[in-house]
């Protein structure tokens, strides 16, 4: 290990801030810097040390888990949705490796800190890369109450509502603008220092590509503007299809869902419940989200929990709406829309130029009898059930009529045996015709009565 790192270890004099925290994979403490290479001597820093044998034991557990998955393969839920255990283990392994490799968290700290330059009132610990190794992480010591410690925050005279707004604004900026967000933003990972928000513990972060951010922005815009078609486009672009998608049913369910939520005030919308309902709709359509989006959904639930505790009147949906509107009026957004409009005009012009040729080819195929039309007509289950019921009733009525006519013809014969001067077989036919006819009449009366009750 580096000498400077050793100088900043917990073995240094113990007078100063109290130990920070402990976790199964690591332990955190505070210590003063004795070497002048990184910072002025006596500067207190937070030191995070990985526990011995954690990496080796974790990798062995993951290898064993992979063997089990290889034996199990695929499993099914009661609803029939297929779950790939390999994807689950891949995501578990990725996040676990990031948690136990402090070089990854160091890079996360450096990147996250560099992206906060345009967010006033929001900070993160300054990392010390020259003092850090893969099993020791040294960063600025942050002292202050957690965002969940409301009494201590009020004692300092800080406004919880403003702090909640700063948290929400910073989080949306991380997701929409930076594509690099805190993936575990619970109350224990947000500190208030000098009235400013400090994001700590960057062991778990989420990364989004430009295209993924565009899809997320589209989905957020669709939710705010109550546009189910735009929401469906965004979800289909973000998900993986397990089987054939019923686009009509998907659009209908999204329309009903957005209408239900948009009838409320923006401040009253529960973003966590909205996400849960959307995920349920996707599950029923056998659509699965990649890990990046599920991580985002989980972190969004956590941030909403923080806001509901700290600033109940603050709405993450309102922040998203304001953020999207502000982005649409930037020069970069106008330039992007102009390029998209130009590309759409060019594509439409090319399509219009090819239209006469395509129409001519279509008419030629029609004249030759080569044109085929495939149609997929979806009929509701209740309509099919009604058709079955009508066909069954009609069949019984025809059988009753046939029995009556056949029995009448038998009565003109001298067939033995006879009952009251009538052939026995004819008499039984009359009885059967009467029973079936009576049942058909009773069934029709019952159905009409049920329909009248439904109309009322």
Short mmCIF file of C-alpha atoms in Angstrom, two decimals:
data_model
loop_
_atom_site.label_atom_id
_atom_site.label_comp_id
_atom_site.label_asym_id
_atom_site.label_seq_id
_atom_site.Cartn_x
_atom_site.Cartn_y
_atom_site.Cartn_z
CA UNK A 1 0.00 0.00 0.00
CA UNK A 2 1.04 3.59 -0.51
CA UNK A 3 2.69 5.41 2.36
CA UNK A 4 0.23 8.27 2.07
CA UNK A 5 -2.67 5.87 2.35
CA UNK A 6 -1.15 4.37 5.45
CA UNK A 7 -0.78 7.82 6.92
CA UNK A 8 -4.50 8.33 6.42
CA UNK A 9 -5.51 5.02 7.97
CA UNK A 10 -7.69 4.64 11.08
CA UNK A 11 -4.54 3.93 13.06
CA UNK A 12 -3.87 7.66 13.14
CA UNK A 13 -4.75 9.62 16.29
CA UNK A 14 -8.36 8.94 17.23
CA UNK A 15 -9.35 12.45 18.32
CA UNK A 16 -11.79 13.84 15.79
CA UNK A 17 -14.97 12.80 14.05
CA UNK A 18 -16.59 9.58 15.17
CA UNK A 19 -16.49 6.41 13.06
CA UNK A 20 -18.83 6.63 10.11
CA UNK A 21 -20.40 3.26 9.36
CA UNK A 22 -19.97 -0.47 8.91
CA UNK A 23 -21.28 -2.90 6.33
CA UNK A 24 -20.90 -6.63 5.62
CA UNK A 25 -18.35 -6.03 2.86
CA UNK A 26 -16.51 -3.02 4.27
CA UNK A 27 -16.07 -0.73 7.25
CA UNK A 28 -15.81 3.06 7.28
CA UNK A 29 -13.95 5.28 9.69
CA UNK A 30 -12.37 8.71 9.86
CA UNK A 31 -8.74 9.72 10.15
CA UNK A 32 -6.50 12.79 9.76
CA UNK A 33 -4.11 13.13 6.81
CA UNK A 34 -0.49 13.25 7.98
CA UNK A 35 1.14 13.47 4.54
CA UNK A 36 1.13 16.93 2.85
CA UNK A 37 1.02 15.37 -0.65
CA UNK A 38 -2.78 15.14 -0.90
CA UNK A 39 -4.10 17.83 1.47
CA UNK A 40 -2.98 20.02 4.35
CA UNK A 41 -1.84 17.85 7.28
CA UNK A 42 -4.56 17.38 9.87
CA UNK A 43 -7.38 17.35 7.31
CA UNK A 44 -9.92 14.74 8.37
CA UNK A 45 -11.01 12.27 5.71
CA UNK A 46 -13.35 9.29 5.52
CA UNK A 47 -11.58 5.95 5.03
CA UNK A 48 -13.48 2.97 3.68
CA UNK A 49 -11.67 -0.37 4.07
CA UNK A 50 -12.75 -3.64 2.47
CA UNK A 51 -12.97 -6.54 4.90
CA UNK A 52 -10.46 -9.40 4.43
CA UNK A 53 -11.44 -12.27 2.09
CA UNK A 54 -14.67 -10.51 1.03
CA UNK A 55 -13.76 -10.47 -2.67
CA UNK A 56 -12.66 -14.12 -2.73
CA UNK A 57 -15.71 -15.35 -0.80
CA UNK A 58 -18.10 -13.32 -2.94
CA UNK A 59 -16.65 -14.60 -6.22
CA UNK A 60 -16.89 -18.18 -4.96
CA UNK A 61 -20.54 -17.64 -4.03
CA UNK A 62 -21.28 -16.18 -7.47
CA UNK A 63 -19.56 -19.12 -9.20
CA UNK A 64 -21.66 -21.54 -7.15
CA UNK A 65 -24.79 -19.58 -7.98
CA UNK A 66 -23.97 -19.79 -11.69
CA UNK A 67 -23.71 -23.58 -11.44
CA UNK A 68 -27.14 -23.72 -9.81
CA UNK A 69 -28.58 -21.50 -12.55
CA UNK A 70 -27.06 -23.74 -15.22
CA UNK A 71 -28.97 -26.66 -13.70
CA UNK A 72 -32.25 -24.78 -13.22
CA UNK A 73 -32.27 -22.88 -16.54
CA UNK A 74 -35.62 -21.14 -16.90
CA UNK A 75 -38.50 -20.95 -14.51
CA UNK A 76 -42.12 -19.80 -14.88
CA UNK A 77 -44.36 -17.82 -12.61
CA UNK A 78 -47.99 -18.66 -11.99
CA UNK A 79 -48.95 -16.10 -14.63
CA UNK A 80 -46.71 -17.81 -17.18
CA UNK A 81 -44.08 -15.08 -17.51
CA UNK A 82 -40.64 -16.41 -18.28
CA UNK A 83 -37.77 -15.28 -16.04
CA UNK A 84 -34.17 -15.71 -17.15
CA UNK A 85 -32.10 -16.44 -14.07
CA UNK A 86 -28.90 -15.76 -16.03
CA UNK A 87 -29.90 -12.10 -16.40
CA UNK A 88 -30.56 -11.93 -12.66
CA UNK A 89 -27.16 -13.40 -11.80
CA UNK A 90 -25.40 -11.15 -14.34
CA UNK A 91 -26.88 -8.05 -12.73
CA UNK A 92 -26.10 -9.36 -9.24
CA UNK A 93 -22.51 -10.07 -10.21
CA UNK A 94 -22.08 -6.65 -11.83
CA UNK A 95 -23.37 -4.72 -8.83
CA UNK A 96 -21.46 -6.92 -6.37
CA UNK A 97 -18.16 -6.44 -8.19
CA UNK A 98 -18.72 -2.70 -8.17
CA UNK A 99 -19.49 -2.75 -4.45
CA UNK A 100 -16.33 -4.64 -3.47
CA UNK A 101 -13.96 -2.94 -5.94
CA UNK A 102 -13.17 0.48 -4.51
CA UNK A 103 -11.49 1.55 -7.76
CA UNK A 104 -14.96 1.52 -9.33
CA UNK A 105 -16.42 3.61 -6.51
CA UNK A 106 -13.47 6.00 -6.79
CA UNK A 107 -14.20 6.55 -10.49
CA UNK A 108 -17.87 7.02 -9.64
CA UNK A 109 -16.96 9.65 -7.05
CA UNK A 110 -14.72 11.52 -9.48
CA UNK A 111 -17.29 11.51 -12.29
CA UNK A 112 -20.23 12.36 -10.03
CA UNK A 113 -18.30 15.22 -8.40
CA UNK A 114 -17.33 16.66 -11.80
CA UNK A 115 -20.97 16.70 -12.98
CA UNK A 116 -22.18 18.86 -10.06
CA UNK A 117 -20.53 22.07 -11.26
CA UNK A 118 -23.84 23.49 -12.58
CA UNK A 119 -25.99 22.38 -9.63
CA UNK A 120 -25.84 25.07 -6.92
CA UNK A 121 -26.44 23.81 -3.41
CA UNK A 122 -25.56 20.21 -4.31
CA UNK A 123 -22.22 18.56 -3.52
CA UNK A 124 -20.50 15.20 -3.14
CA UNK A 125 -17.35 14.14 -1.25
CA UNK A 126 -14.02 15.06 -2.84
CA UNK A 127 -12.11 11.83 -3.56
CA UNK A 128 -8.39 11.37 -2.90
CA UNK A 129 -7.20 9.00 -5.67
CA UNK A 130 -3.53 9.27 -4.63
CA UNK A 131 -4.44 7.85 -1.21
CA UNK A 132 -6.82 5.14 -2.46
CA UNK A 133 -6.28 1.55 -3.59
CA UNK A 134 -8.60 -1.25 -4.72
CA UNK A 135 -9.33 -2.15 -1.07
CA UNK A 136 -9.00 1.28 0.60
CA UNK A 137 -11.03 4.31 -0.45
CA UNK A 138 -10.20 7.78 0.91
CA UNK A 139 -12.53 10.73 0.43
CA UNK A 140 -13.53 14.01 2.02
CA UNK A 141 -15.14 13.57 5.43
CA UNK A 142 -18.69 14.94 5.32
CA UNK A 143 -20.15 15.97 8.65
CA UNK A 144 -23.77 16.93 9.09
CA UNK A 145 -27.24 15.52 9.75
CA UNK A 146 -28.78 13.02 7.37
CA UNK A 147 -31.74 14.27 5.35
CA UNK A 148 -33.95 11.93 7.39
CA UNK A 149 -32.92 13.67 10.65
CA UNK A 150 -35.49 16.44 10.34
CA UNK A 151 -35.23 17.70 13.91
CA UNK A 152 -31.48 18.31 13.57
CA UNK A 153 -32.01 20.07 10.23
CA UNK A 154 -34.66 22.36 11.69
CA UNK A 155 -32.35 23.08 14.64
CA UNK A 156 -29.82 24.51 12.15
CA UNK A 157 -32.55 26.70 10.64
CA UNK A 158 -32.50 25.02 7.22
CA UNK A 159 -35.66 24.82 5.11
CA UNK A 160 -36.70 21.20 4.50
CA UNK A 161 -38.90 22.17 1.54
CA UNK A 162 -35.98 23.85 -0.26
CA UNK A 163 -33.73 20.89 0.49
CA UNK A 164 -36.37 18.51 -0.90
CA UNK A 165 -36.66 20.60 -4.06
CA UNK A 166 -32.87 20.59 -4.47
CA UNK A 167 -32.79 16.79 -4.11
CA UNK A 168 -35.54 16.28 -6.72
CA UNK A 169 -34.01 18.77 -9.17
CA UNK A 170 -30.57 17.22 -8.79
CA UNK A 171 -31.91 13.70 -9.28
CA UNK A 172 -33.81 14.59 -12.47
CA UNK A 173 -30.70 16.36 -13.80
CA UNK A 174 -28.63 13.25 -13.12
CA UNK A 175 -31.07 11.05 -15.04
CA UNK A 176 -32.13 13.25 -17.95
CA UNK A 177 -29.06 15.44 -18.56
CA UNK A 178 -26.07 13.49 -17.30
CA UNK A 179 -27.14 9.88 -17.75
CA UNK A 180 -25.23 9.08 -14.55
CA UNK A 181 -27.34 8.89 -11.41
CA UNK A 182 -27.17 7.79 -7.78
CA UNK A 183 -28.84 4.36 -7.78
CA UNK A 184 -29.33 4.11 -4.00
CA UNK A 185 -30.67 7.54 -2.95
CA UNK A 186 -32.27 6.62 0.37
CA UNK A 187 -32.23 8.93 3.37
CA UNK A 188 -29.00 7.47 4.75
CA UNK A 189 -27.03 8.46 1.65
CA UNK A 190 -27.97 12.16 1.64
CA UNK A 191 -26.26 14.50 4.12
CA UNK A 192 -26.99 18.17 4.75
CA UNK A 193 -23.89 20.30 5.28
CA UNK A 194 -24.05 24.09 5.62
CA UNK A 195 -27.54 24.05 4.11
CA UNK A 196 -26.39 22.14 1.03
CA UNK A 197 -27.20 18.64 -0.18
CA UNK A 198 -24.29 16.17 -0.19
CA UNK A 199 -24.70 12.84 -2.01
CA UNK A 200 -22.58 10.12 -0.39
CA UNK A 201 -21.90 6.40 -0.94
CA UNK A 202 -21.48 6.16 -4.71
CA UNK A 203 -20.92 2.41 -4.66
CA UNK A 204 -24.06 1.85 -6.70
CA UNK A 205 -24.74 4.14 -9.66
CA UNK A 206 -26.74 3.87 -12.86
CA UNK A 207 -25.49 4.73 -16.34
CA UNK A 208 -27.74 5.59 -19.29
CA UNK A 209 -26.77 6.00 -22.94
CA UNK A 210 -27.96 8.93 -25.06
CA UNK A 211 -30.65 6.78 -26.69
CA UNK A 212 -31.81 5.45 -23.31
CA UNK A 213 -32.05 8.99 -21.94
CA UNK A 214 -34.09 10.00 -25.00
CA UNK A 215 -36.53 7.14 -24.37
CA UNK A 216 -36.81 8.03 -20.68
CA UNK A 217 -37.45 11.68 -21.55
CA UNK A 218 -40.10 10.59 -24.05
CA UNK A 219 -41.79 8.38 -21.43
CA UNK A 220 -41.71 11.18 -18.83
CA UNK A 221 -43.13 13.65 -21.36
CA UNK A 222 -45.88 11.18 -22.31
CA UNK A 223 -46.84 10.73 -18.65
CA UNK A 224 -46.94 14.48 -18.00
CA UNK A 225 -48.87 15.28 -21.22
CA UNK A 226 -51.22 12.26 -20.97
CA UNK A 227 -50.12 10.87 -24.35
CA UNK A 228 -50.60 7.06 -24.34
CA UNK A 229 -49.32 6.58 -27.90
CA UNK A 230 -46.06 8.37 -27.09
CA UNK A 231 -45.80 6.30 -23.90
CA UNK A 232 -46.26 3.08 -25.90
CA UNK A 233 -43.54 4.13 -28.36
CA UNK A 234 -41.13 4.83 -25.50
CA UNK A 235 -41.87 1.56 -23.70
CA UNK A 236 -41.58 -0.55 -26.86
CA UNK A 237 -38.24 1.10 -27.60
CA UNK A 238 -36.96 0.35 -24.11
CA UNK A 239 -38.24 -3.20 -23.57
CA UNK A 240 -37.42 -6.65 -24.88
CA UNK A 241 -40.28 -8.66 -26.37
CA UNK A 242 -40.74 -12.21 -25.12
CA UNK A 243 -43.63 -13.00 -27.47
CA UNK A 244 -45.99 -11.31 -29.93
CA UNK A 245 -47.31 -8.01 -28.57
CA UNK A 246 -50.99 -7.07 -28.68
CA UNK A 247 -50.49 -3.40 -29.58
CA UNK A 248 -54.19 -2.57 -29.37
CA UNK A 249 -54.53 -3.99 -25.86
CA UNK A 250 -51.27 -2.32 -24.76
CA UNK A 251 -52.40 1.09 -26.03
CA UNK A 252 -55.82 0.69 -24.40
CA UNK A 253 -54.34 -0.22 -21.00
CA UNK A 254 -51.87 2.69 -21.14
CA UNK A 255 -54.69 5.08 -22.11
CA UNK A 256 -56.79 4.00 -19.13
CA UNK A 257 -53.79 4.18 -16.80
CA UNK A 258 -52.71 7.69 -17.83
CA UNK A 259 -56.31 8.93 -17.77
CA UNK A 260 -56.63 7.61 -14.22
CA UNK A 261 -53.48 9.37 -12.99
CA UNK A 262 -53.76 12.57 -15.00
CA UNK A 263 -57.22 13.23 -13.54
CA UNK A 264 -55.37 14.02 -10.30
CA UNK A 265 -53.25 17.04 -9.48
CA UNK A 266 -49.59 16.63 -10.38
CA UNK A 267 -48.62 16.99 -6.73
CA UNK A 268 -50.93 14.09 -5.79
CA UNK A 269 -49.57 11.59 -8.31
CA UNK A 270 -47.75 8.68 -6.70
CA UNK A 271 -44.85 8.06 -9.08
CA UNK A 272 -44.01 4.79 -7.33
CA UNK A 273 -47.50 3.39 -7.87
CA UNK A 274 -47.48 4.65 -11.47
CA UNK A 275 -44.23 2.80 -12.16
CA UNK A 276 -45.60 -0.34 -10.50
CA UNK A 277 -48.73 -0.22 -12.67
CA UNK A 278 -46.69 0.29 -15.85
CA UNK A 279 -44.44 -2.65 -14.97
CA UNK A 280 -47.54 -4.80 -14.39
CA UNK A 281 -48.87 -3.88 -17.85
CA UNK A 282 -45.51 -4.77 -19.40
CA UNK A 283 -45.45 -8.07 -17.52
CA UNK A 284 -48.84 -9.08 -18.89
CA UNK A 285 -47.60 -8.32 -22.42
CA UNK A 286 -44.44 -10.40 -21.82
CA UNK A 287 -42.24 -7.31 -22.15
CA UNK A 288 -39.13 -7.08 -19.97
CA UNK A 289 -37.01 -4.06 -19.11
CA UNK A 290 -33.19 -4.18 -19.27
CA UNK A 291 -31.35 -3.85 -15.92
CA UNK A 292 -30.60 -0.15 -16.49
CA UNK A 293 -34.28 0.73 -16.43
CA UNK A 294 -35.16 -1.49 -13.48
CA UNK A 295 -32.31 0.13 -11.53
CA UNK A 296 -33.71 3.54 -12.44
CA UNK A 297 -37.22 2.53 -11.36
CA UNK A 298 -35.89 1.28 -8.03
CA UNK A 299 -33.94 4.49 -7.39
CA UNK A 300 -36.97 6.59 -8.35
CA UNK A 301 -39.03 4.76 -5.74
CA UNK A 302 -36.33 5.53 -3.17
CA UNK A 303 -36.16 9.22 -4.05
CA UNK A 304 -39.93 9.52 -3.83
CA UNK A 305 -39.78 7.96 -0.37
CA UNK A 306 -37.25 10.60 0.70
CA UNK A 307 -39.39 13.43 -0.68
CA UNK A 308 -42.57 12.14 0.96
CA UNK A 309 -40.76 12.18 4.31
CA UNK A 310 -38.85 15.45 3.98
CA UNK A 311 -41.05 17.59 1.73
CA UNK A 312 -44.52 16.01 1.32
CA UNK A 313 -45.74 18.92 -0.83
CA UNK A 314 -42.87 18.51 -3.28
CA UNK A 315 -43.80 16.57 -6.44
CA UNK A 316 -41.23 14.70 -8.49
CA UNK A 317 -43.72 14.80 -11.40
CA UNK A 318 -43.83 18.61 -11.29
CA UNK A 319 -40.04 18.74 -11.25
CA UNK A 320 -39.94 16.45 -14.28
CA UNK A 321 -42.51 18.58 -16.11
CA UNK A 322 -40.63 21.82 -15.40
CA UNK A 323 -37.33 20.21 -16.35
CA UNK A 324 -38.66 18.92 -19.69
CA UNK A 325 -40.25 22.27 -20.55
CA UNK A 326 -37.01 24.08 -19.75
CA UNK A 327 -35.02 21.68 -21.92
CA UNK A 328 -37.37 22.15 -24.89
CA UNK A 329 -36.59 25.86 -25.06
CA UNK A 330 -32.81 25.49 -25.13
CA UNK A 331 -30.86 26.17 -28.32
CA UNK A 332 -29.58 22.58 -28.42
CA UNK A 333 -33.15 21.24 -28.26
CA UNK A 334 -34.34 23.60 -31.02
CA UNK A 335 -31.38 22.59 -33.18
CA UNK A 336 -32.13 18.88 -32.63
CA UNK A 337 -35.80 19.35 -33.51
CA UNK A 338 -34.84 21.29 -36.64
CA UNK A 339 -32.60 18.44 -37.77
CA UNK A 340 -35.35 15.90 -37.06
CA UNK A 341 -37.87 18.01 -38.98
CA UNK A 342 -35.51 18.32 -41.95
CA UNK A 343 -34.93 14.56 -41.98
CA UNK A 344 -38.70 13.94 -41.81
CA UNK A 345 -39.34 16.33 -44.73
CA UNK A 346 -36.62 14.65 -46.80
CA UNK A 347 -38.03 11.19 -46.03
CA UNK A 348 -41.57 12.31 -46.90
CA UNK A 349 -40.37 13.81 -50.19
CA UNK A 350 -38.63 10.58 -51.16
CA UNK A 351 -41.71 8.54 -50.24
CA UNK A 352 -43.96 10.85 -52.29
CA UNK A 353 -41.66 10.46 -55.30
CA UNK A 354 -41.90 6.67 -55.07
CA UNK A 355 -45.68 6.64 -54.51
CA UNK A 356 -46.78 6.61 -58.22
CA UNK A 357 -44.47 3.68 -58.99
CA UNK A 358 -45.68 1.75 -55.96
CA UNK A 359 -49.33 2.40 -56.88
CA UNK A 360 -48.68 1.18 -60.45
CA UNK A 361 -47.07 -2.03 -59.18
CA UNK A 362 -49.97 -2.61 -56.77
CA UNK A 363 -52.58 -2.21 -59.54
CA UNK A 364 -50.65 -4.59 -61.81
CA UNK A 365 -50.57 -7.24 -59.06
CA UNK A 366 -54.29 -6.70 -58.44
CA UNK A 367 -55.11 -7.23 -62.14
CA UNK A 368 -53.07 -10.44 -62.20
CA UNK A 369 -54.71 -11.77 -59.05
CA UNK A 370 -51.37 -11.71 -57.20
CA UNK A 371 -52.46 -9.37 -54.42
CA UNK A 372 -53.22 -10.96 -51.08
CA UNK A 373 -54.44 -9.22 -47.96
CA UNK A 374 -53.74 -10.66 -44.51
CA UNK A 375 -55.95 -9.46 -41.68
CA UNK A 376 -55.73 -10.31 -38.01
CA UNK A 377 -59.10 -9.64 -36.39
CA UNK A 378 -59.24 -9.81 -32.61
CA UNK A 379 -62.63 -10.77 -31.11
CA UNK A 380 -63.32 -10.32 -27.41
CA UNK A 381 -63.89 -13.44 -25.33
CA UNK A 382 -67.34 -12.31 -24.22
CA UNK A 383 -68.48 -12.02 -27.87
CA UNK A 384 -67.19 -15.52 -28.64
CA UNK A 385 -69.00 -16.85 -25.55
CA UNK A 386 -72.24 -15.17 -26.70
CA UNK A 387 -71.89 -16.75 -30.15
CA UNK A 388 -71.41 -20.18 -28.59
CA UNK A 389 -74.52 -19.64 -26.46
CA UNK A 390 -76.64 -18.59 -29.46
CA UNK A 391 -75.42 -21.54 -31.52
CA UNK A 392 -76.22 -23.95 -28.67
CA UNK A 393 -79.72 -22.55 -28.20
CA UNK A 394 -80.38 -22.65 -31.95
CA UNK A 395 -79.18 -26.25 -32.11
CA UNK A 396 -81.52 -27.34 -29.32
CA UNK A 397 -84.45 -25.56 -31.02
CA UNK A 398 -83.74 -27.38 -34.29
CA UNK A 399 -83.53 -30.73 -32.48
CA UNK A 400 -86.86 -30.01 -30.75
CA UNK A 401 -88.49 -29.16 -34.09
CA UNK A 402 -87.05 -32.31 -35.68
CA UNK A 403 -88.37 -34.49 -32.87
CA UNK A 404 -91.82 -32.95 -33.19
CA UNK A 405 -91.99 -33.45 -36.97
CA UNK A 406 -90.60 -36.99 -36.75
CA UNK A 407 -93.02 -37.97 -33.99
CA UNK A 408 -95.95 -36.60 -36.01
CA UNK A 409 -94.93 -38.76 -38.98
CA UNK A 410 -94.67 -41.85 -36.74
CA UNK A 411 -98.21 -41.29 -35.47
CA UNK A 412 -99.56 -42.10 -38.95
CA UNK A 413 -98.00 -45.56 -38.85
CA UNK A 414 -99.08 -48.77 -37.08
CA UNK A 415 -95.72 -49.21 -35.34
CA UNK A 416 -95.85 -51.36 -32.21
CA UNK A 417 -95.85 -51.03 -29.24
CA UNK A 418 -98.42 -48.29 -28.74
CA UNK A 419 -99.32 -46.01 -25.86
CA UNK A 420 -102.93 -44.74 -25.82
CA UNK A 421 -103.24 -45.68 -29.49
CA UNK A 422 -100.05 -43.77 -30.44
CA UNK A 423 -96.73 -45.50 -31.28
CA UNK A 424 -94.52 -45.46 -28.16
CA UNK A 425 -91.52 -44.05 -30.07
CA UNK A 426 -93.66 -41.17 -31.35
CA UNK A 427 -94.92 -40.44 -27.85
CA UNK A 428 -91.34 -40.31 -26.52
CA UNK A 429 -90.41 -37.97 -29.38
CA UNK A 430 -93.24 -35.61 -28.43
CA UNK A 431 -92.08 -35.61 -24.81
CA UNK A 432 -88.46 -34.89 -25.85
CA UNK A 433 -89.58 -32.10 -28.19
CA UNK A 434 -91.69 -30.55 -25.42
CA UNK A 435 -88.82 -30.68 -22.88
CA UNK A 436 -86.25 -29.17 -25.28
CA UNK A 437 -88.69 -26.52 -26.51
CA UNK A 438 -89.57 -25.53 -22.96
CA UNK A 439 -85.86 -25.24 -22.07
CA UNK A 440 -85.17 -23.03 -25.12
CA UNK A 441 -88.06 -20.71 -24.21
CA UNK A 442 -86.94 -20.53 -20.55
CA UNK A 443 -83.31 -19.84 -21.58
CA UNK A 444 -84.31 -16.97 -23.90
CA UNK A 445 -86.47 -15.38 -21.19
CA UNK A 446 -83.59 -15.64 -18.71
CA UNK A 447 -81.08 -14.03 -21.11
CA UNK A 448 -83.47 -11.15 -21.93
CA UNK A 449 -84.08 -10.53 -18.22
CA UNK A 450 -80.31 -10.45 -17.57
CA UNK A 451 -79.74 -7.96 -20.40
CA UNK A 452 -82.45 -5.65 -19.07
CA UNK A 453 -80.84 -5.68 -15.63
CA UNK A 454 -77.46 -4.78 -17.16
CA UNK A 455 -79.02 -1.89 -19.09
CA UNK A 456 -80.53 -0.53 -15.88
#
